[in-house]
CSV table of C-alpha atoms in Angstrom, one decimal:
chain,number,residue,atom,x,y,z
A,1,UNK,CA,-16.6,-60.8,-55.3
A,2,UNK,CA,-20.3,-61.4,-55.3
A,3,UNK,CA,-22.7,-60.1,-57.9
A,4,UNK,CA,-25.3,-58.1,-56.1
A,5,UNK,CA,-27.9,-55.2,-56.7
A,6,UNK,CA,-28.4,-52.0,-55.0
A,7,UNK,CA,-30.8,-49.3,-55.2
A,8,UNK,CA,-29.7,-45.8,-56.4
A,9,UNK,CA,-31.8,-42.6,-56.2
A,10,UNK,CA,-30.8,-39.4,-58.3
A,11,UNK,CA,-32.3,-36.9,-56.0
A,12,UNK,CA,-34.2,-33.7,-56.9
A,13,UNK,CA,-31.4,-31.3,-56.7
A,14,UNK,CA,-29.6,-33.2,-59.5
A,15,UNK,CA,-32.5,-33.7,-61.6
A,16,UNK,CA,-33.3,-29.9,-61.5
A,17,UNK,CA,-29.7,-29.3,-62.6
A,18,UNK,CA,-30.0,-31.9,-65.5
A,19,UNK,CA,-26.9,-33.9,-64.5
A,20,UNK,CA,-28.6,-37.3,-64.4
A,21,UNK,CA,-26.5,-38.5,-67.4
A,22,UNK,CA,-23.4,-37.3,-65.7
A,23,UNK,CA,-24.0,-39.3,-62.6
A,24,UNK,CA,-25.3,-42.5,-64.6
A,25,UNK,CA,-21.7,-42.2,-66.3
A,26,UNK,CA,-20.0,-42.4,-63.0
A,27,UNK,CA,-22.0,-45.2,-61.9
A,28,UNK,CA,-21.3,-47.1,-65.1
A,29,UNK,CA,-17.6,-46.2,-65.2
A,30,UNK,CA,-16.8,-48.1,-61.9
A,31,UNK,CA,-18.5,-51.2,-63.4
A,32,UNK,CA,-22.1,-50.8,-62.1
A,33,UNK,CA,-24.9,-51.8,-64.7
A,34,UNK,CA,-28.1,-50.1,-64.7
A,35,UNK,CA,-30.7,-53.0,-64.9
A,36,UNK,CA,-33.7,-50.8,-64.2
A,37,UNK,CA,-34.5,-47.4,-64.2
A,38,UNK,CA,-37.3,-45.1,-64.1
A,39,UNK,CA,-38.2,-41.3,-63.4
A,40,UNK,CA,-40.8,-40.5,-61.0
A,41,UNK,CA,-42.2,-37.9,-58.6
A,42,UNK,CA,-42.6,-39.2,-55.1
A,43,UNK,CA,-45.7,-38.3,-53.0
A,44,UNK,CA,-45.5,-37.6,-49.6
A,45,UNK,CA,-46.6,-41.0,-48.6
A,46,UNK,CA,-44.1,-42.5,-50.9
A,47,UNK,CA,-41.1,-40.6,-49.3
A,48,UNK,CA,-42.5,-41.2,-45.9
A,49,UNK,CA,-42.6,-45.1,-46.4
A,50,UNK,CA,-39.1,-45.2,-47.9
A,51,UNK,CA,-37.7,-43.1,-45.2
A,52,UNK,CA,-39.4,-44.7,-42.3
A,53,UNK,CA,-36.4,-46.0,-40.8
A,54,UNK,CA,-35.7,-42.4,-40.0
A,55,UNK,CA,-38.9,-41.2,-38.8
A,56,UNK,CA,-37.6,-40.4,-35.2
A,57,UNK,CA,-34.6,-38.6,-36.6
A,58,UNK,CA,-34.7,-34.6,-36.6
A,59,UNK,CA,-34.1,-34.6,-40.2
A,60,UNK,CA,-37.1,-36.8,-41.3
A,61,UNK,CA,-39.6,-34.1,-42.2
A,62,UNK,CA,-37.1,-32.0,-44.2
A,63,UNK,CA,-35.9,-35.0,-45.9
A,64,UNK,CA,-39.4,-36.0,-46.9
A,65,UNK,CA,-40.0,-32.4,-48.1
A,66,UNK,CA,-36.9,-32.5,-50.3
A,67,UNK,CA,-37.4,-35.8,-51.8
A,68,UNK,CA,-41.0,-34.7,-52.8
A,69,UNK,CA,-39.9,-31.5,-54.4
A,70,UNK,CA,-39.1,-32.5,-57.6
A,71,UNK,CA,-38.5,-35.6,-59.9
A,72,UNK,CA,-36.1,-38.3,-59.0
A,73,UNK,CA,-34.5,-41.1,-60.9
A,74,UNK,CA,-34.7,-44.6,-59.3
A,75,UNK,CA,-32.3,-47.2,-60.5
A,76,UNK,CA,-31.4,-50.7,-59.9
A,77,UNK,CA,-27.7,-51.2,-60.1
A,78,UNK,CA,-25.9,-54.6,-60.6
A,79,UNK,CA,-22.4,-55.5,-60.4
A,80,UNK,CA,-19.6,-57.1,-58.2
A,81,UNK,CA,-20.0,-55.9,-54.7
A,82,UNK,CA,-22.6,-53.2,-55.8
A,83,UNK,CA,-23.5,-51.9,-52.7
A,84,UNK,CA,-20.0,-51.1,-51.6
A,85,UNK,CA,-19.0,-50.0,-55.2
A,86,UNK,CA,-21.8,-47.5,-55.5
A,87,UNK,CA,-21.4,-46.2,-51.9
A,88,UNK,CA,-17.8,-45.6,-52.8
A,89,UNK,CA,-18.5,-43.7,-56.1
A,90,UNK,CA,-21.1,-41.8,-54.3
A,91,UNK,CA,-18.7,-40.5,-51.7
A,92,UNK,CA,-19.3,-39.2,-48.2
A,93,UNK,CA,-22.7,-37.8,-47.3
A,94,UNK,CA,-21.2,-34.4,-46.5
A,95,UNK,CA,-19.7,-33.3,-49.7
A,96,UNK,CA,-17.0,-31.5,-48.0
A,97,UNK,CA,-15.7,-34.7,-46.6
A,98,UNK,CA,-16.2,-36.5,-49.8
A,99,UNK,CA,-13.3,-37.7,-52.0
A,100,UNK,CA,-12.3,-35.9,-55.1
A,101,UNK,CA,-13.8,-37.5,-58.1
A,102,UNK,CA,-17.0,-38.8,-56.2
A,103,UNK,CA,-20.4,-37.9,-57.1
A,104,UNK,CA,-21.0,-35.8,-54.1
A,105,UNK,CA,-17.8,-34.1,-54.3
A,106,UNK,CA,-18.4,-33.0,-57.9
A,107,UNK,CA,-22.0,-32.5,-57.8
A,108,UNK,CA,-23.6,-32.2,-54.4
A,109,UNK,CA,-24.9,-28.6,-53.2
A,110,UNK,CA,-24.6,-29.4,-49.6
A,111,UNK,CA,-25.2,-32.2,-46.9
A,112,UNK,CA,-28.9,-32.2,-47.5
A,113,UNK,CA,-28.9,-31.6,-51.3
A,114,UNK,CA,-26.3,-34.2,-52.1
A,115,UNK,CA,-27.6,-35.5,-55.2
A,116,UNK,CA,-27.8,-39.2,-54.5
A,117,UNK,CA,-28.9,-42.0,-52.4
A,118,UNK,CA,-27.6,-45.4,-52.1
A,119,UNK,CA,-28.4,-48.6,-50.3
A,120,UNK,CA,-26.3,-49.1,-47.3
A,121,UNK,CA,-26.2,-53.0,-47.2
A,122,UNK,CA,-27.4,-56.0,-49.3
A,123,UNK,CA,-30.2,-56.6,-47.0
A,124,UNK,CA,-31.5,-52.7,-47.2
A,125,UNK,CA,-30.9,-52.9,-51.0
A,126,UNK,CA,-33.3,-55.8,-51.4
A,127,UNK,CA,-35.9,-54.0,-49.2
A,128,UNK,CA,-35.5,-50.6,-50.9
A,129,UNK,CA,-35.4,-52.3,-54.6
A,130,UNK,CA,-38.6,-54.2,-53.6
A,131,UNK,CA,-40.4,-50.8,-52.4
A,132,UNK,CA,-39.3,-49.0,-55.7
A,133,UNK,CA,-39.5,-51.6,-58.5
A,134,UNK,CA,-41.6,-54.7,-59.5
A,135,UNK,CA,-39.8,-57.7,-60.5
A,136,UNK,CA,-40.7,-57.3,-64.1
A,137,UNK,CA,-39.3,-53.8,-64.3
A,138,UNK,CA,-35.8,-55.3,-63.5
A,139,UNK,CA,-34.8,-56.4,-67.0
A,140,UNK,CA,-30.9,-56.6,-66.9
């Protein structure tokens, strides 16, 4: 297994319900280590830039509005196969399809308010991390 990094975002629905710590506990319990973390409130421009890949999709405007509706927690996670491990512990995007014990099965309100985002590949993880953190913010 290769040690890698991935980006995790705890979304506004989860920060509003004060369950950030419960989500971090689930991430750490599968062997992921938080090497950078900050609470932020994205501007519309921040969210548009981050989700630019989805610009032509019908859910884009709703996603931008949701991600700017409240504070988020941005994290860089590190560990063996961090991208795959994070995606497994997050569970399926639709919480009704997520396996028991995953973050989305336990905490998501619905498919849109699904509590977390995680990078879907090592390449996207590197790009997303660079958008959200400077090198000196990742301290391990």
